[in-house]
């Protein structure tokens, strides 16, 4: 197969949403880089007072469980875009897409074990394989499958934890795991690596995998639906349908994501809050961004974010490297030492650096370094890297 022209059929709006999603992912992930409470429990107690509590609530409402579903939808869009292009070229479509998912899974396994346990790429790779079963489903079928899966997993989890709701706060905190993480992540590079592997094993138990598949697959399917509807190509042509989805998504967000805060934000309802409320907000973000970034008044913002999104894989992995260097003992050793609002500010600062880097980089190179490796392995052919004339 000939090297593919990286400018062919690239939808700038998708790269813009990718760029936006990377900011939200960074804000949430810094909580994990900064302390063990995101994985081992006790997060609200750790940031329990005053402005810290408000900052954590802001992250919980507007970012937590909303940006990884948004990125999941983008993967669904990407898979269906790739399917369409390969079918038009008469290529071995399914073989190429399966190889792409396998390579992504390998990237994720390496990233998760040796850099940061909170990797999402392995999950996306595996869910990507499953999503191929739905490529030829109708738009209505994709929506039904997506909603059914989300509602089912949410209802099951709420029913499972409700009987033990009074003991949930205590049994959800792993004090031994918290202490081990503090000891090892503030130590040497080797101790941090060993702890990361232990955290990866802890956070990848069978229950977590089942939960991840049943919550991420629906967002892949919604992404396929959005691409199949043509909403990414011309949002204006489908404005009435998009507006209905925006209203519905915002309503669910208010009811399930904000609503629990009026009743003490109970821990037993967290799965529904994240699965339904968080996913609804991700749909609102996606469709709202498509509409907003295609308006002339916001083209400047599109220009800023699209370059970051074009290097989404590289920037995502870069965020992990920056995170461990800033917080772990072999780096700046800020583990557990910052306030929640400081983490939000730090995320904005780091993302600003990524914007500057991305704009500098795309002027000189066709792909990010990891995008280039990913693409070359997918098509089994070395892709052009440096832009002609540079």
C-alpha positions as semicolon CSV with decimal commas, in nm:
position;residue;x (nm);y (nm);z (nm)
1;X;0,000;0,000;0,000
2;X;0,125;0,349;-0,081
3;X;0,205;0,588;0,204
4;X;-0,114;0,772;0,288
5;X;-0,132;1,148;0,255
6;X;-0,186;1,275;0,611
7;X;-0,389;1,571;0,489
8;X;-0,642;1,362;0,299
9;X;-0,990;1,371;0,450
10;X;-0,865;1,503;0,783
11;X;-1,155;1,662;0,966
12;X;-1,013;1,953;1,163
13;X;-1,316;1,962;1,392
14;X;-1,233;1,614;1,523
15;X;-0,876;1,717;1,599
16;X;-1,013;2,022;1,778
17;X;-1,236;1,810;2,002
18;X;-0,939;1,577;2,063
19;X;-0,734;1,874;2,175
20;X;-1,010;1,991;2,408
21;X;-1,049;1,642;2,553
22;X;-0,677;1,622;2,633
23;X;-0,711;1,921;2,866
24;X;-0,992;1,754;3,061
25;X;-0,805;1,423;3,073
26;X;-0,498;1,600;3,211
27;X;-0,700;1,775;3,484
28;X;-0,847;1,444;3,604
29;X;-0,527;1,242;3,565
30;X;-0,320;1,484;3,771
31;X;-0,526;1,372;4,071
32;X;-0,394;1,020;4,013
33;X;-0,036;1,130;3,954
34;X;-0,047;1,345;4,268
35;X;-0,176;1,097;4,527
36;X;-0,294;0,735;4,569
37;X;-0,644;0,833;4,680
38;X;-0,793;0,822;4,332
39;X;-0,726;0,449;4,310
40;X;-0,725;0,345;4,678
41;X;-1,004;0,569;4,810
42;X;-1,030;0,857;5,053
43;X;-1,012;1,127;4,787
44;X;-1,282;1,347;4,941
45;X;-1,120;1,328;5,284
46;X;-0,780;1,414;5,139
47;X;-0,917;1,728;4,972
48;X;-1,190;1,766;5,230
49;X;-1,192;2,129;5,335
50;X;-1,268;2,474;5,199
51;X;-1,144;2,568;4,856
52;X;-0,995;2,223;4,801
53;X;-1,340;2,067;4,838
54;X;-1,487;2,318;4,591
55;X;-1,206;2,249;4,343
56;X;-1,258;1,874;4,376
57;X;-1,632;1,918;4,324
58;X;-1,560;2,123;4,010
59;X;-1,341;1,843;3,874
60;X;-1,599;1,581;3,971
61;X;-1,889;1,762;3,803
62;X;-1,726;1,895;3,488
63;X;-1,435;1,659;3,418
64;X;-1,440;1,329;3,606
65;X;-1,596;1,047;3,400
66;X;-1,668;1,288;3,114
67;X;-1,343;1,322;2,923
68;X;-1,243;0,958;2,890
69;X;-1,594;0,888;2,747
70;X;-1,541;1,187;2,517
71;X;-1,211;1,037;2,403
72;X;-1,392;0,704;2,363
73;X;-1,643;0,864;2,127
74;X;-1,354;1,011;1,930
75;X;-1,207;0,662;1,896
76;X;-1,543;0,538;1,771
77;X;-1,551;0,820;1,516
78;X;-1,196;0,736;1,413
79;X;-1,267;0,366;1,367
80;X;-1,568;0,434;1,147
81;X;-1,380;0,698;0,946
82;X;-1,102;0,448;0,887
83;X;-1,354;0,181;0,791
84;X;-1,513;0,412;0,533
85;X;-1,181;0,515;0,379
86;X;-1,041;0,163;0,357
87;X;-1,363;0,029;0,207
88;X;-1,352;0,301;-0,059
89;X;-0,993;0,204;-0,146
90;X;-1,072;-0,165;-0,163
91;X;-0,813;-0,242;0,105
92;X;-0,815;-0,533;0,349
93;X;-1,027;-0,329;0,585
94;X;-1,080;-0,557;0,882
95;X;-0,722;-0,687;0,885
96;X;-0,583;-0,334;0,895
97;X;-0,821;-0,215;1,166
98;X;-0,757;-0,524;1,380
99;X;-0,383;-0,470;1,344
100;X;-0,432;-0,109;1,449
101;X;-0,620;-0,215;1,762
102;X;-0,352;-0,474;1,844
103;X;-0,075;-0,215;1,817
104;X;-0,274;0,027;2,032
105;X;-0,317;-0,247;2,293
106;X;0,059;-0,311;2,296
107;X;0,126;0,061;2,337
108;X;-0,120;0,064;2,626
109;X;0,031;-0,241;2,797
110;X;0,380;-0,090;2,785
111;X;0,253;0,249;2,898
112;X;0,045;0,103;3,181
113;X;0,312;-0,127;3,322
114;X;0,622;0,087;3,287
115;X;0,506;0,451;3,293
116;X;0,163;0,501;3,451
117;X;-0,088;0,244;3,575
118;X;-0,387;0,462;3,476
119;X;-0,339;0,395;3,105
120;X;-0,653;0,388;2,892
121;X;-0,501;0,280;2,559
122;X;-0,508;-0,094;2,635
123;X;-0,876;-0,070;2,721
124;X;-0,944;0,126;2,402
125;X;-0,758;-0,133;2,198
126;X;-0,959;-0,423;2,340
127;X;-1,290;-0,237;2,320
128;X;-1,193;-0,139;1,966
129;X;-1,181;-0,509;1,872
130;X;-1,529;-0,560;2,017
131;X;-1,667;-0,249;1,845
132;X;-1,586;-0,399;1,505
133;X;-1,886;-0,627;1,554
134;X;-2,106;-0,317;1,528
135;X;-1,962;-0,153;1,215
136;X;-2,254;-0,255;0,996
137;X;-2,527;-0,186;1,250
138;X;-2,786;0,079;1,169
139;X;-2,780;0,418;1,339
140;X;-3,085;0,324;1,546
141;X;-2,926;-0,004;1,650
142;X;-2,604;0,169;1,761
143;X;-2,804;0,408;1,979
144;X;-3,012;0,126;2,132
145;X;-2,705;-0,084;2,211
146;X;-2,526;0,214;2,362
147;X;-2,813;0,319;2,587
148;X;-2,893;-0,038;2,691
149;X;-2,536;-0,110;2,798
150;X;-2,498;0,216;2,991
151;X;-2,828;0,183;3,173
152;X;-2,774;-0,185;3,251
153;X;-2,428;-0,148;3,406
154;X;-2,538;0,158;3,600
155;X;-2,846;-0,013;3,745
156;X;-2,655;-0,330;3,835
157;X;-2,380;-0,141;4,018
158;X;-2,625;0,073;4,215
159;X;-2,820;-0,237;4,320
160;X;-2,498;-0,413;4,425
161;X;-2,364;-0,134;4,646
162;X;-2,690;0,000;4,791
163;X;-2,727;-0,277;5,054
164;X;-2,382;-0,189;5,197
165;X;-2,418;0,187;5,157
166;X;-2,360;0,260;5,527
167;X;-2,026;0,076;5,528
168;X;-1,921;0,190;5,182
169;X;-1,704;0,482;5,292
170;X;-1,485;0,258;5,506
171;X;-1,464;-0,052;5,287
172;X;-1,383;0,157;4,980
173;X;-1,057;0,285;5,135
174;X;-0,745;0,066;5,110
175;X;-0,521;0,208;5,384
176;X;-0,239;-0,040;5,319
177;X;-0,235;0,047;4,949
178;X;-0,230;0,419;5,027
179;X;0,070;0,388;5,259
180;X;0,263;0,169;5,013
181;X;0,205;0,420;4,735
182;X;0,330;0,711;4,947
183;X;0,640;0,514;5,047
184;X;0,730;0,397;4,698
185;X;0,634;0,689;4,473
186;X;0,840;0,924;4,690
187;X;1,136;0,687;4,674
188;X;1,365;0,573;4,394
189;X;1,288;0,512;4,028
190;X;1,290;0,136;4,091
191;X;1,052;0,157;4,387
192;X;0,816;0,378;4,183
193;X;0,826;0,129;3,894
194;X;0,747;-0,164;4,124
195;X;0,460;0,030;4,283
196;X;0,326;0,126;3,940
197;X;0,317;-0,240;3,835
198;X;0,139;-0,328;4,161
199;X;-0,113;-0,048;4,105
200;X;-0,169;-0,163;3,747
201;X;-0,245;-0,517;3,865
202;X;-0,472;-0,382;4,142
203;X;-0,669;-0,160;3,904
204;X;-0,703;-0,424;3,631
205;X;-0,899;-0,691;3,813
206;X;-1,173;-0,879;3,622
207;X;-1,454;-0,667;3,770
208;X;-1,284;-0,347;3,653
209;X;-1,242;-0,488;3,305
210;X;-1,608;-0,584;3,280
211;X;-1,710;-0,240;3,406
212;X;-1,472;-0,066;3,163
213;X;-1,596;-0,260;2,862
214;X;-1,961;-0,198;2,947
215;X;-1,905;0,176;2,995
216;X;-1,653;0,251;2,719
217;X;-1,803;0,035;2,442
218;X;-2,130;0,238;2,445
219;X;-1,931;0,557;2,386
220;X;-1,745;0,394;2,096
221;X;-2,084;0,308;1,949
222;X;-2,212;0,664;1,993
223;X;-1,900;0,787;1,815
224;X;-1,973;0,552;1,527
225;X;-2,330;0,679;1,521
226;X;-2,214;1,041;1,507
227;X;-1,978;0,969;1,218
228;X;-2,235;0,754;1,037
229;X;-2,488;1,038;1,066
230;X;-2,242;1,276;0,903
231;X;-2,252;1,518;1,196
232;X;-1,875;1,562;1,199
233;X;-1,869;1,662;0,832
234;X;-2,148;1,919;0,838
235;X;-2,304;1,997;1,178
236;X;-2,519;2,274;1,029
237;X;-2,701;2,031;0,800
238;X;-2,810;1,829;1,104
239;X;-2,860;2,116;1,347
240;X;-3,211;2,015;1,453
241;X;-3,106;1,659;1,541
242;X;-2,790;1,778;1,715
243;X;-2,987;2,034;1,916
244;X;-3,225;1,764;2,039
245;X;-2,931;1,554;2,151
246;X;-2,773;1,855;2,321
247;X;-3,091;1,924;2,519
248;X;-3,128;1,559;2,619
249;X;-2,762;1,526;2,717
250;X;-2,766;1,845;2,923
251;X;-3,083;1,734;3,102
252;X;-2,928;1,400;3,199
253;X;-2,611;1,578;3,309
254;X;-2,806;1,808;3,543
255;X;-3,015;1,524;3,685
256;X;-2,743;1,263;3,734
257;X;-2,418;1,459;3,766
258;X;-2,522;1,774;3,952
259;X;-2,840;1,642;4,115
260;X;-2,668;1,409;4,367
261;X;-2,490;1,707;4,523
262;X;-2,826;1,828;4,652
263;X;-2,861;1,499;4,845
264;X;-2,512;1,478;4,995
265;X;-2,354;1,319;4,685
266;X;-2,384;0,963;4,825
267;X;-2,106;0,721;4,733
268;X;-2,352;0,441;4,650
269;X;-2,492;0,650;4,362
270;X;-2,147;0,726;4,218
271;X;-2,168;0,466;3,941
272;X;-2,491;0,615;3,803
273;X;-2,354;0,965;3,850
274;X;-2,047;0,883;3,642
275;X;-2,191;0,634;3,394
276;X;-2,505;0,828;3,305
277;X;-2,426;1,185;3,411
278;X;-2,063;1,177;3,303
279;X;-2,140;1,014;2,969
280;X;-2,421;1,263;2,905
281;X;-2,182;1,552;2,964
282;X;-1,931;1,398;2,724
283;X;-2,200;1,387;2,453
284;X;-2,285;1,750;2,531
285;X;-1,917;1,845;2,509
286;X;-1,869;1,662;2,178
287;X;-2,174;1,791;1,995
288;X;-2,146;2,136;2,151
289;X;-1,784;2,158;2,039
290;X;-1,874;2,050;1,685
291;X;-2,131;2,328;1,664
292;X;-1,918;2,590;1,838
293;X;-1,590;2,530;1,657
294;X;-1,762;2,546;1,317
295;X;-1,881;2,900;1,384
296;X;-1,666;3,169;1,229
297;X;-1,626;3,356;1,559
298;X;-1,456;3,053;1,713
299;X;-1,221;2,956;1,430
300;X;-0,933;3,104;1,632
301;X;-0,997;2,850;1,908
302;X;-1,019;2,575;1,651
303;X;-0,679;2,678;1,522
304;X;-0,529;2,657;1,871
305;X;-0,671;2,321;1,977
306;X;-0,662;2,126;1,650
307;X;-0,282;2,105;1,648
308;X;-0,285;1,950;1,995
309;X;-0,548;1,701;1,881
310;X;-0,349;1,608;1,572
311;X;-0,077;1,486;1,809
312;X;-0,324;1,333;2,055
313;X;-0,136;1,006;2,114
314;X;0,199;1,181;2,159
315;X;0,049;1,448;2,385
316;X;-0,135;1,188;2,595
317;X;0,185;0,992;2,655
318;X;0,376;1,315;2,714
319;X;0,130;1,402;2,991
320;X;0,217;1,078;3,168
321;X;0,590;1,145;3,146
322;X;0,543;1,498;3,278
323;X;0,319;1,370;3,557
324;X;0,565;1,117;3,697
325;X;0,860;1,359;3,670
326;X;0,670;1,633;3,854
327;X;0,526;1,420;4,135
328;X;0,749;1,117;4,196
329;X;1,054;1,104;4,421
330;X;1,307;1,071;4,139
331;X;1,174;1,399;3,995
332;X;1,038;1,709;4,170
333;X;0,888;1,494;4,448
334;X;0,558;1,684;4,481
335;X;0,359;1,367;4,553
336;X;0,069;1,445;4,787
337;X;0,188;1,801;4,849
338;X;-0,038;2,020;4,631
339;X;-0,392;2,153;4,667
340;X;-0,667;2,057;4,424
341;X;-0,691;2,409;4,280
342;X;-0,314;2,408;4,227
343;X;-0,352;2,087;4,027
344;X;-0,611;2,253;3,803
345;X;-0,378;2,549;3,752
346;X;-0,087;2,314;3,681
347;X;-0,296;2,125;3,424
348;X;-0,373;2,450;3,240
349;X;-0,005;2,546;3,248
350;X;0,114;2,209;3,117
351;X;-0,154;2,209;2,849
352;X;-0,041;2,556;2,739
353;X;0,308;2,414;2,694
354;X;0,161;2,133;2,485
355;X;-0,019;2,389;2,268
356;X;0,307;2,571;2,199
357;X;0,492;2,245;2,135
358;X;0,221;2,113;1,902
359;X;0,211;2,430;1,692
360;X;0,589;2,426;1,657
361;X;0,593;2,056;1,576
362;X;0,321;2,033;1,310
363;X;0,491;2,301;1,102
364;X;0,785;2,066;1,060
365;X;0,653;1,712;1,075
366;X;0,358;1,524;0,925
367;X;0,292;1,309;1,232
368;X;0,375;1,305;1,599
369;X;0,651;1,053;1,681
370;X;0,411;0,799;1,831
371;X;0,149;0,865;1,561
372;X;0,417;0,795;1,301
373;X;0,516;0,464;1,465
374;X;0,150;0,371;1,508
375;X;0,064;0,449;1,145
376;X;0,374;0,284;0,997
377;X;0,311;-0,039;1,190
378;X;-0,059;-0,034;1,101
379;X;0,005;-0,012;0,726
380;X;0,328;-0,214;0,742
381;X;0,505;0,059;0,553
382;X;0,721;0,349;0,663
383;X;0,515;0,666;0,638
384;X;0,654;1,009;0,538
385;X;0,763;1,197;0,847
386;X;0,930;1,531;0,772
387;X;0,727;1,782;0,572
388;X;0,863;1,854;0,226
389;X;1,065;2,170;0,203
390;X;1,165;2,157;0,572
